[in-house]
Amino acid sequence: MKVIEVKTGMKIPWKARYSLTLLILLSSVLLLCNGQDYGTPTEDGAGGGEPPPEMARCNGIFMSYSFGSREREYPHVKNVTAQSWAFKSSAMIVNVGKEELMGWQMFIGFRHKELIVSATGASPVDGDYPLDASNGTTFVGSPNTDLKTSIETAGDFTQISTNIEITGTLFGVAKGVTPMPRTLKLINDGWECPAAKRKGGSMNVCCKRNPKFKVKTGPKTKFAPRRHGDLNIVYDVLQSFGSNYLAQVTIDNENPLGRLDRWNLTWEWTRGEIINTMRGAYTYKRDPSECLYSRAGQYYKDLDFSQVMNCQKKPAISDLPPERKDDNVTDKLPFCCKNGTLLPPLMDPSKSRSMFQLQVFKLPPDLNRTALYPPQHWKIDGVLNPQYKCGPPVRVDPSQFPDSSGLPAVTYAIASWQIVCNITKPKAQASRCCVSFSAFYNSSAIPCNTCACGCNDIDTTTCNANRNPLLLPPDALLVPFDNRTLKAKAWAKQNHMPIPKKLPCPDNCGVSINWHVNTDYRDGWTARLTVFNWRDFAFEDWFVAVEMGKAGPGYENVYSFNGTRVPPNNRTVMFQGLRDMNYLVGQVNGTRPLRDPPVPGKQQSVISFKKKNIKGLNIPEGDGFPTKLFFNGEECALPKHFPKKSLGHRHGISVLMSLVLAMAAAFALMMDLLLKT
């Protein structure tokens, strides 16, 4: 065998040398192939897969959605439409144009009753997780809210794109079918998107700037523009240090009918933060031991945790009472200390804002002045108020404040985030107030719906939660539900109405409102509104808003309340108590507690309407009853029916109804006078 001799004196066989040369050559080819980057960089800068050809042809904003996988969830059911599936998918948005995109907003048109459980790299603007995305949802960047251009970043993919990993549940899709969204589009102003192209389990679209779109005049914003909602919350960082910062929370009520009483605010810290001190508010729980055994307790070893406000991951925060407004702790912080009351701006603009401050301690690795992260998953609620659904914090331009020196100067927050909360319509049997109907032309009153405010806290084996309520005599509306049974049975027997073996369950509402059509004549008509408070506490600055539909423009006057039309359509009227009559007292014991039933707090007034210039108005056929009614901003449950006019109605009973309600008004006035004395 031929042998090759090298300078080292080592002799290598020819066949071995040939194999070694071939191995080196193959290695070089592999290294050369790996050095050619055809792929799209991932978040850590490494090479990825080959980008879709549509992305290379796009000169604008490229978006894609890819369905990953799904797995059948429990319970397993035979009905395909009722079977739930856990799914995973991904979405991507890339700026491949020449213009920076500020505050990007991607809409994914889900259509399979999707429930989004989590999403990385973005936050939904329609609420918190788990999010009902049956009709689609809009994602915004979190934390990457803006997409710069490849030109100004030298192709840094982490600055021009965002990847979203979505996890959730969907329903009603048979095996073998890929559940894809209906649409995919960019909803930022001035951008146009054609129909998305779909291929298998992927879809993509290229959105371009509309050349005819006129940019709205106004100050240019660095971050996302501020939005409008029913309730706007702003989280401002006023001072920032290495390990802590001072933040201010401002809550503004912008809905003409929205309201909060004794508001309760919660959020979730995502990076181990704790609240050291607060001004203008307090947390319900203050547990030093919880702090000591937390990550903060391990890091801040010399901190006196007995003086720390709260170390919970999800603190519950409330407003201070008015008597704490001028103490040394709050230092006269404006807009604080109203016992958690937020009135509509239509009632009192000075009482439509709340404010408090907090000092936040941070943990590693966020120990620098610019490492600022707002809390997530905001929720706010009141005692008997609308139910709000809050979106995620969105970075906006820093808030402006008047200079504390008194000079005509402006100071800015270090960083600001906006949280928008909107009122949600109560679900069936989930209201907190209800309405009963009655009329002069019908002898029976239609009470509140069965379980109008839920039946979760009662034994439904003793009553029927699905049966319509029994019609009542008018005086039965003045007593609690537990004392109505005998009256309801006697009334049904007297009027030859069936009595079920299992009676309907109560409405379980703390506040009920009776709407009584009092008169109906050629030129107008009148109604009587009575508010009953079955709670054991009073409502200060209460209001009732009534949407009257066709009859709304005919509103003329109210005689024992203040009445205000609500713009823009003026079909809704807001009623509130007169001066010194703005307290709706709570329920009290009867004159003889052992025999007499409890007596609710009451307020009542007659309301007059005109018929002029309103065609086709028919009061007995339903036009005399509200289409919506709100108490303190909460939409109340309306009866399913309204009183019908019959030829044989008895005027004697109608007179009795008027006398009963008049006595209720007189008794309410007497109770107010007694309480004040």
mmCIF file of C-alpha atoms in Angstrom, residues 41-352:
data_model
loop_
_atom_site.group_PDB
_atom_site.id
_atom_site.type_symbol
_atom_site.label_atom_id
_atom_site.label_comp_id
_atom_site.label_asym_id
_atom_site.label_seq_id
_atom_site.Cartn_x
_atom_site.Cartn_y
_atom_site.Cartn_z
ATOM 1 C CA PRO A 41 -34.320 36.538 12.783
ATOM 2 C CA THR A 42 -36.050 35.454 15.925
ATOM 3 C CA GLU A 43 -36.371 37.491 19.117
ATOM 4 C CA ASP A 44 -32.879 36.578 20.292
ATOM 5 C CA GLY A 45 -31.358 37.499 16.948
ATOM 6 C CA ALA A 46 -30.717 33.956 15.745
ATOM 7 C CA GLY A 47 -31.674 32.859 12.271
ATOM 8 C CA GLY A 48 -35.142 31.453 11.778
ATOM 9 C CA GLY A 49 -37.115 29.875 8.985
ATOM 10 C CA GLU A 50 -37.500 31.253 5.506
ATOM 11 C CA PRO A 51 -39.922 34.220 5.435
ATOM 12 C CA PRO A 52 -43.085 33.852 3.373
ATOM 13 C CA PRO A 53 -42.787 35.211 -0.169
ATOM 14 C CA GLU A 54 -45.748 37.556 0.467
ATOM 15 C CA MET A 55 -43.690 39.335 3.123
ATOM 16 C CA ALA A 56 -40.883 40.036 0.644
ATOM 17 C CA ARG A 57 -43.388 41.576 -1.781
ATOM 18 C CA CYS A 58 -45.070 43.743 0.887
ATOM 19 C CA ASN A 59 -44.211 47.427 1.249
ATOM 20 C CA GLY A 60 -46.145 48.326 4.384
ATOM 21 C CA ILE A 61 -47.301 46.292 7.398
ATOM 22 C CA PHE A 62 -47.251 42.531 6.982
ATOM 23 C CA MET A 63 -49.394 40.410 9.310
ATOM 24 C CA SER A 64 -49.861 36.671 9.507
ATOM 25 C CA TYR A 65 -51.780 34.133 11.574
ATOM 26 C CA SER A 66 -50.887 30.443 11.851
ATOM 27 C CA PHE A 67 -52.928 27.782 13.565
ATOM 28 C CA GLY A 68 -50.730 25.475 15.605
ATOM 29 C CA SER A 69 -52.580 22.624 17.259
ATOM 30 C CA ARG A 70 -55.663 21.706 19.234
ATOM 31 C CA GLU A 71 -56.545 19.097 21.815
ATOM 32 C CA ARG A 72 -59.942 17.882 22.941
ATOM 33 C CA GLU A 73 -60.914 19.177 26.371
ATOM 34 C CA TYR A 74 -63.064 17.717 29.106
ATOM 35 C CA PRO A 75 -65.927 17.049 29.255
ATOM 36 C CA HIS A 76 -66.085 14.928 26.111
ATOM 37 C CA VAL A 77 -69.533 15.302 24.572
ATOM 38 C CA LYS A 78 -71.194 13.845 21.479
ATOM 39 C CA ASN A 79 -72.569 17.186 20.334
ATOM 40 C CA VAL A 80 -69.919 18.653 18.021
ATOM 41 C CA THR A 81 -71.035 22.235 18.553
ATOM 42 C CA ALA A 82 -70.714 21.863 22.325
ATOM 43 C CA GLN A 83 -67.298 20.197 22.390
ATOM 44 C CA SER A 84 -64.457 22.419 23.576
ATOM 45 C CA TRP A 85 -60.901 22.257 22.263
ATOM 46 C CA ALA A 86 -57.696 23.723 23.684
ATOM 47 C CA PHE A 87 -55.785 25.400 20.883
ATOM 48 C CA LYS A 88 -52.482 27.119 20.239
ATOM 49 C CA SER A 89 -51.755 29.565 17.458
ATOM 50 C CA SER A 90 -49.369 32.362 16.603
ATOM 51 C CA ALA A 91 -49.628 35.748 14.956
ATOM 52 C CA MET A 92 -46.956 38.076 13.630
ATOM 53 C CA ILE A 93 -46.849 41.721 12.666
ATOM 54 C CA VAL A 94 -43.829 43.143 10.816
ATOM 55 C CA ASN A 95 -43.124 46.654 9.582
ATOM 56 C CA VAL A 96 -41.586 46.099 6.137
ATOM 57 C CA GLY A 97 -42.302 49.621 4.937
ATOM 58 C CA LYS A 98 -40.596 53.003 5.169
ATOM 59 C CA GLU A 99 -42.877 54.560 7.834
ATOM 60 C CA GLU A 100 -42.794 53.895 11.582
ATOM 61 C CA LEU A 101 -46.062 52.503 12.960
ATOM 62 C CA MET A 102 -47.045 54.037 16.290
ATOM 63 C CA GLY A 103 -49.323 52.135 18.648
ATOM 64 C CA TRP A 104 -50.098 49.201 16.361
ATOM 65 C CA GLN A 105 -53.485 47.500 16.658
ATOM 66 C CA MET A 106 -54.077 44.085 15.103
ATOM 67 C CA PHE A 107 -57.637 42.751 14.804
ATOM 68 C CA ILE A 108 -58.084 38.982 14.584
ATOM 69 C CA GLY A 109 -61.624 38.038 13.580
ATOM 70 C CA PHE A 110 -62.144 34.871 15.611
ATOM 71 C CA ARG A 111 -65.452 33.122 14.876
ATOM 72 C CA HIS A 112 -65.482 29.794 16.750
ATOM 73 C CA LYS A 113 -66.509 31.034 20.230
ATOM 74 C CA GLU A 114 -62.836 31.428 21.109
ATOM 75 C CA LEU A 115 -61.909 32.113 24.718
ATOM 76 C CA ILE A 116 -58.400 33.577 24.844
ATOM 77 C CA VAL A 117 -56.557 32.409 27.964
ATOM 78 C CA SER A 118 -53.145 34.000 27.337
ATOM 79 C CA ALA A 119 -51.097 35.802 24.710
ATOM 80 C CA THR A 120 -47.412 36.699 24.837
ATOM 81 C CA GLY A 121 -46.037 39.842 23.248
ATOM 82 C CA ALA A 122 -49.393 41.625 23.138
ATOM 83 C CA SER A 123 -52.468 42.481 25.201
ATOM 84 C CA PRO A 124 -56.138 42.529 24.166
ATOM 85 C CA VAL A 125 -57.875 45.896 24.378
ATOM 86 C CA ASP A 126 -61.307 44.328 24.940
ATOM 87 C CA GLY A 127 -60.700 43.076 28.476
ATOM 88 C CA ASP A 128 -58.771 40.761 30.729
ATOM 89 C CA TYR A 129 -58.049 37.048 30.442
ATOM 90 C CA PRO A 130 -59.899 34.781 30.023
ATOM 91 C CA LEU A 131 -61.328 36.894 27.195
ATOM 92 C CA ASP A 132 -64.447 36.093 25.187
ATOM 93 C CA ALA A 133 -63.268 36.638 21.592
ATOM 94 C CA SER A 134 -66.310 35.167 19.848
ATOM 95 C CA ASN A 135 -66.653 38.275 17.704
ATOM 96 C CA GLY A 136 -62.921 38.845 17.330
ATOM 97 C CA THR A 137 -60.535 40.897 19.421
ATOM 98 C CA THR A 138 -57.894 43.580 18.971
ATOM 99 C CA PHE A 139 -54.325 43.139 20.203
ATOM 100 C CA VAL A 140 -51.904 45.952 21.008
ATOM 101 C CA GLY A 141 -48.189 45.714 21.681
ATOM 102 C CA SER A 142 -47.056 44.935 25.196
ATOM 103 C CA PRO A 143 -44.346 45.982 25.788
ATOM 104 C CA ASN A 144 -43.410 46.708 22.127
ATOM 105 C CA THR A 145 -46.157 49.211 21.249
ATOM 106 C CA ASP A 146 -44.438 50.709 18.178
ATOM 107 C CA LEU A 147 -42.850 49.162 15.098
ATOM 108 C CA LYS A 148 -39.842 51.013 13.725
ATOM 109 C CA THR A 149 -38.562 50.623 10.185
ATOM 110 C CA SER A 150 -35.811 48.308 9.031
ATOM 111 C CA ILE A 151 -33.968 51.332 7.632
ATOM 112 C CA GLU A 152 -33.622 53.160 10.950
ATOM 113 C CA THR A 153 -32.753 50.007 12.932
ATOM 114 C CA ALA A 154 -30.341 48.338 10.484
ATOM 115 C CA GLY A 155 -32.745 45.434 10.102
ATOM 116 C CA ASP A 156 -33.125 44.740 13.841
ATOM 117 C CA PHE A 157 -36.063 42.366 13.753
ATOM 118 C CA THR A 158 -36.801 42.833 17.464
ATOM 119 C CA GLN A 159 -37.692 46.489 16.802
ATOM 120 C CA ILE A 160 -39.674 46.092 13.585
ATOM 121 C CA SER A 161 -41.810 43.073 14.508
ATOM 122 C CA THR A 162 -43.770 41.346 17.244
ATOM 123 C CA ASN A 163 -44.655 37.676 17.586
ATOM 124 C CA ILE A 164 -47.814 36.724 19.506
ATOM 125 C CA GLU A 165 -48.247 33.234 20.941
ATOM 126 C CA ILE A 166 -51.947 32.630 21.641
ATOM 127 C CA THR A 167 -53.454 29.954 23.881
ATOM 128 C CA GLY A 168 -57.175 29.462 24.342
ATOM 129 C CA THR A 169 -60.322 27.387 23.959
ATOM 130 C CA LEU A 170 -62.667 27.108 20.977
ATOM 131 C CA PHE A 171 -65.971 25.339 20.344
ATOM 132 C CA GLY A 172 -67.928 23.604 17.623
ATOM 133 C CA VAL A 173 -65.277 22.549 15.116
ATOM 134 C CA ALA A 174 -65.303 18.987 13.841
ATOM 135 C CA LYS A 175 -62.171 16.881 13.519
ATOM 136 C CA GLY A 176 -60.212 17.460 10.348
ATOM 137 C CA VAL A 177 -61.324 21.098 10.055
ATOM 138 C CA THR A 178 -58.792 23.841 10.699
ATOM 139 C CA PRO A 179 -60.446 26.606 12.757
ATOM 140 C CA MET A 180 -59.223 29.836 11.172
ATOM 141 C CA PRO A 181 -60.306 33.427 11.844
ATOM 142 C CA ARG A 182 -62.678 35.180 9.465
ATOM 143 C CA THR A 183 -60.379 38.152 8.936
ATOM 144 C CA LEU A 184 -57.039 39.684 9.845
ATOM 145 C CA LYS A 185 -56.444 43.424 9.594
ATOM 146 C CA LEU A 186 -54.661 46.491 10.936
ATOM 147 C CA ILE A 187 -57.163 48.959 12.409
ATOM 148 C CA ASN A 188 -54.876 51.952 12.902
ATOM 149 C CA ASP A 189 -56.225 55.123 11.315
ATOM 150 C CA GLY A 190 -55.088 55.719 7.754
ATOM 151 C CA TRP A 191 -54.254 52.100 6.890
ATOM 152 C CA GLU A 192 -56.064 49.854 4.423
ATOM 153 C CA CYS A 193 -55.995 46.074 4.364
ATOM 154 C CA PRO A 194 -57.321 43.826 1.576
ATOM 155 C CA ALA A 195 -58.923 40.487 2.370
ATOM 156 C CA ALA A 196 -56.413 38.160 4.001
ATOM 157 C CA LYS A 197 -55.059 35.318 1.868
ATOM 158 C CA ARG A 198 -55.434 31.876 3.360
ATOM 159 C CA LYS A 199 -53.526 28.700 2.608
ATOM 160 C CA GLY A 200 -54.185 25.715 4.833
ATOM 161 C CA GLY A 201 -53.629 26.661 8.462
ATOM 162 C CA SER A 202 -52.065 30.044 7.679
ATOM 163 C CA MET A 203 -53.311 33.408 6.506
ATOM 164 C CA ASN A 204 -51.546 36.696 5.827
ATOM 165 C CA VAL A 205 -52.252 40.221 4.667
ATOM 166 C CA CYS A 206 -50.234 43.262 3.567
ATOM 167 C CA CYS A 207 -51.672 46.587 4.752
ATOM 168 C CA LYS A 208 -50.683 49.866 3.174
ATOM 169 C CA ARG A 209 -51.077 53.517 4.023
ATOM 170 C CA ASN A 210 -54.106 55.148 2.387
ATOM 171 C CA PRO A 211 -52.704 58.100 0.403
ATOM 172 C CA LYS A 212 -56.044 59.936 0.587
ATOM 173 C CA PHE A 213 -56.205 59.753 4.381
ATOM 174 C CA LYS A 214 -55.862 63.151 6.021
ATOM 175 C CA VAL A 215 -53.981 63.085 9.283
ATOM 176 C CA LYS A 216 -55.983 64.711 12.058
ATOM 177 C CA THR A 217 -54.526 67.989 13.175
ATOM 178 C CA GLY A 218 -53.228 68.010 16.712
ATOM 179 C CA PRO A 219 -50.108 67.437 18.729
ATOM 180 C CA LYS A 220 -47.932 64.580 17.535
ATOM 181 C CA THR A 221 -47.701 61.758 20.057
ATOM 182 C CA LYS A 222 -44.717 59.545 20.652
ATOM 183 C CA PHE A 223 -46.804 56.698 22.048
ATOM 184 C CA ALA A 224 -50.332 55.454 21.391
ATOM 185 C CA PRO A 225 -53.010 58.183 21.355
ATOM 186 C CA ARG A 226 -55.243 58.388 24.392
ATOM 187 C CA ARG A 227 -58.607 56.743 23.993
ATOM 188 C CA HIS A 228 -62.044 57.476 25.410
ATOM 189 C CA GLY A 229 -64.052 55.059 27.514
ATOM 190 C CA ASP A 230 -66.731 54.988 30.173
ATOM 191 C CA LEU A 231 -64.056 55.005 32.865
ATOM 192 C CA ASN A 232 -60.487 56.159 32.166
ATOM 193 C CA ILE A 233 -57.645 55.281 34.524
ATOM 194 C CA VAL A 234 -54.156 56.739 34.139
ATOM 195 C CA TYR A 235 -51.093 55.298 35.899
ATOM 196 C CA ASP A 236 -48.424 58.039 36.058
ATOM 197 C CA VAL A 237 -44.866 57.590 37.335
ATOM 198 C CA LEU A 238 -43.975 60.915 38.983
ATOM 199 C CA GLN A 239 -40.573 60.071 40.498
ATOM 200 C CA SER A 240 -38.183 57.224 39.751
ATOM 201 C CA PHE A 241 -35.223 55.857 41.706
ATOM 202 C CA GLY A 242 -33.098 52.762 41.427
ATOM 203 C CA SER A 243 -35.189 50.449 43.579
ATOM 204 C CA ASN A 244 -38.516 52.302 43.838
ATOM 205 C CA TYR A 245 -40.763 54.887 42.221
ATOM 206 C CA LEU A 246 -43.702 57.152 43.078
ATOM 207 C CA ALA A 247 -46.878 56.580 41.034
ATOM 208 C CA GLN A 248 -50.187 58.383 40.834
ATOM 209 C CA VAL A 249 -53.490 56.771 39.824
ATOM 210 C CA THR A 250 -56.234 58.997 38.405
ATOM 211 C CA ILE A 251 -59.741 57.651 37.758
ATOM 212 C CA ASP A 252 -62.098 59.705 35.553
ATOM 213 C CA ASN A 253 -65.764 58.923 34.999
ATOM 214 C CA GLU A 254 -66.676 60.034 31.468
ATOM 215 C CA ASN A 255 -70.014 58.269 30.994
ATOM 216 C CA PRO A 256 -73.060 60.552 31.489
ATOM 217 C CA LEU A 257 -74.837 57.708 33.305
ATOM 218 C CA GLY A 258 -71.831 55.900 34.781
ATOM 219 C CA ARG A 259 -71.210 55.870 38.508
ATOM 220 C CA LEU A 260 -69.267 54.139 41.260
ATOM 221 C CA ASP A 261 -70.015 53.983 44.988
ATOM 222 C CA ARG A 262 -67.375 52.752 47.423
ATOM 223 C CA TRP A 263 -65.199 51.699 44.509
ATOM 224 C CA ASN A 264 -62.913 48.745 44.934
ATOM 225 C CA LEU A 265 -59.856 48.619 42.635
ATOM 226 C CA THR A 266 -57.644 45.577 42.094
ATOM 227 C CA TRP A 267 -54.694 44.803 39.832
ATOM 228 C CA GLU A 268 -51.890 42.252 39.583
ATOM 229 C CA TRP A 269 -48.182 42.884 40.071
ATOM 230 C CA THR A 270 -46.226 40.826 37.546
ATOM 231 C CA ARG A 271 -42.649 41.501 38.703
ATOM 232 C CA GLY A 272 -42.826 41.064 42.479
ATOM 233 C CA GLU A 273 -43.490 44.726 43.360
ATOM 234 C CA ILE A 274 -44.840 45.804 46.769
ATOM 235 C CA ILE A 275 -46.656 48.941 47.941
ATOM 236 C CA ASN A 276 -44.617 50.688 50.634
ATOM 237 C CA THR A 277 -46.864 53.712 51.317
ATOM 238 C CA MET A 278 -50.065 55.261 49.954
ATOM 239 C CA ARG A 279 -51.735 58.676 49.968
ATOM 240 C CA GLY A 280 -55.440 59.132 49.371
ATOM 241 C CA ALA A 281 -56.343 55.431 49.477
ATOM 242 C CA TYR A 282 -55.698 52.270 51.477
ATOM 243 C CA THR A 283 -55.501 48.499 51.005
ATOM 244 C CA TYR A 284 -57.850 46.129 52.801
ATOM 245 C CA LYS A 285 -55.065 43.832 53.939
ATOM 246 C CA ARG A 286 -51.833 44.765 55.717
ATOM 247 C CA ASP A 287 -49.931 41.625 56.725
ATOM 248 C CA PRO A 288 -46.210 42.016 57.627
ATOM 249 C CA SER A 289 -45.694 38.237 57.748
ATOM 250 C CA GLU A 290 -46.812 37.979 54.130
ATOM 251 C CA CYS A 291 -44.071 40.457 53.248
ATOM 252 C CA LEU A 292 -41.338 38.710 55.249
ATOM 253 C CA TYR A 293 -41.797 35.412 53.437
ATOM 254 C CA SER A 294 -42.021 36.970 49.983
ATOM 255 C CA ARG A 295 -39.240 37.771 47.503
ATOM 256 C CA ALA A 296 -39.301 41.339 48.791
ATOM 257 C CA GLY A 297 -38.613 40.089 52.312
ATOM 258 C CA GLN A 298 -35.529 38.241 51.100
ATOM 259 C CA TYR A 299 -34.179 41.252 49.208
ATOM 260 C CA TYR A 300 -35.069 44.170 51.531
ATOM 261 C CA LYS A 301 -33.549 42.640 54.672
ATOM 262 C CA ASP A 302 -33.322 45.926 56.602
ATOM 263 C CA LEU A 303 -36.826 47.193 55.772
ATOM 264 C CA ASP A 304 -39.400 47.434 58.593
ATOM 265 C CA PHE A 305 -42.276 45.520 57.013
ATOM 266 C CA SER A 306 -44.632 46.402 59.865
ATOM 267 C CA GLN A 307 -44.892 49.838 58.219
ATOM 268 C CA VAL A 308 -45.297 48.548 54.653
ATOM 269 C CA MET A 309 -48.767 49.055 53.188
ATOM 270 C CA ASN A 310 -49.195 45.831 51.199
ATOM 271 C CA CYS A 311 -47.204 42.921 49.719
ATOM 272 C CA GLN A 312 -50.032 41.072 47.962
ATOM 273 C CA LYS A 313 -49.725 40.173 44.308
ATOM 274 C CA LYS A 314 -53.355 41.301 43.849
ATOM 275 C CA PRO A 315 -54.018 44.137 46.315
ATOM 276 C CA ALA A 316 -57.554 45.426 46.916
ATOM 277 C CA ILE A 317 -57.585 49.231 47.116
ATOM 278 C CA SER A 318 -60.322 51.605 48.290
ATOM 279 C CA ASP A 319 -60.814 55.332 48.674
ATOM 280 C CA LEU A 320 -60.542 57.101 52.044
ATOM 281 C CA PRO A 321 -63.558 58.682 53.797
ATOM 282 C CA PRO A 322 -64.034 62.479 53.541
ATOM 283 C CA GLU A 323 -62.838 63.137 57.096
ATOM 284 C CA ARG A 324 -59.338 61.954 56.123
ATOM 285 C CA LYS A 325 -58.935 64.528 53.349
ATOM 286 C CA ASP A 326 -56.994 67.137 55.350
ATOM 287 C CA ASP A 327 -54.918 64.947 57.655
ATOM 288 C CA ASN A 328 -51.113 64.883 57.629
ATOM 289 C CA VAL A 329 -50.919 61.612 55.693
ATOM 290 C CA THR A 330 -52.858 62.675 52.593
ATOM 291 C CA ASP A 331 -51.390 66.207 52.673
ATOM 292 C CA LYS A 332 -54.519 67.599 50.971
ATOM 293 C CA LEU A 333 -54.184 65.466 47.844
ATOM 294 C CA PRO A 334 -56.793 66.747 45.349
ATOM 295 C CA PHE A 335 -59.718 64.559 44.253
ATOM 296 C CA CYS A 336 -59.162 62.032 47.046
ATOM 297 C CA CYS A 337 -61.189 60.952 50.011
ATOM 298 C CA LYS A 338 -64.785 60.815 48.757
ATOM 299 C CA ASN A 339 -65.542 57.386 50.210
ATOM 300 C CA GLY A 340 -65.178 55.889 46.762
ATOM 301 C CA THR A 341 -67.926 57.915 45.073
ATOM 302 C CA LEU A 342 -67.562 58.783 41.392
ATOM 303 C CA LEU A 343 -70.556 60.712 40.068
ATOM 304 C CA PRO A 344 -71.438 61.281 36.413
ATOM 305 C CA PRO A 345 -70.002 64.550 35.077
ATOM 306 C CA LEU A 346 -73.594 65.550 34.241
ATOM 307 C CA MET A 347 -74.375 65.604 37.990
ATOM 308 C CA ASP A 348 -71.192 67.135 39.418
ATOM 309 C CA PRO A 349 -67.928 67.388 37.431
ATOM 310 C CA SER A 350 -65.927 67.984 40.636
ATOM 311 C CA LYS A 351 -67.003 64.561 41.941
ATOM 312 C CA SER A 352 -66.313 62.617 38.742
#
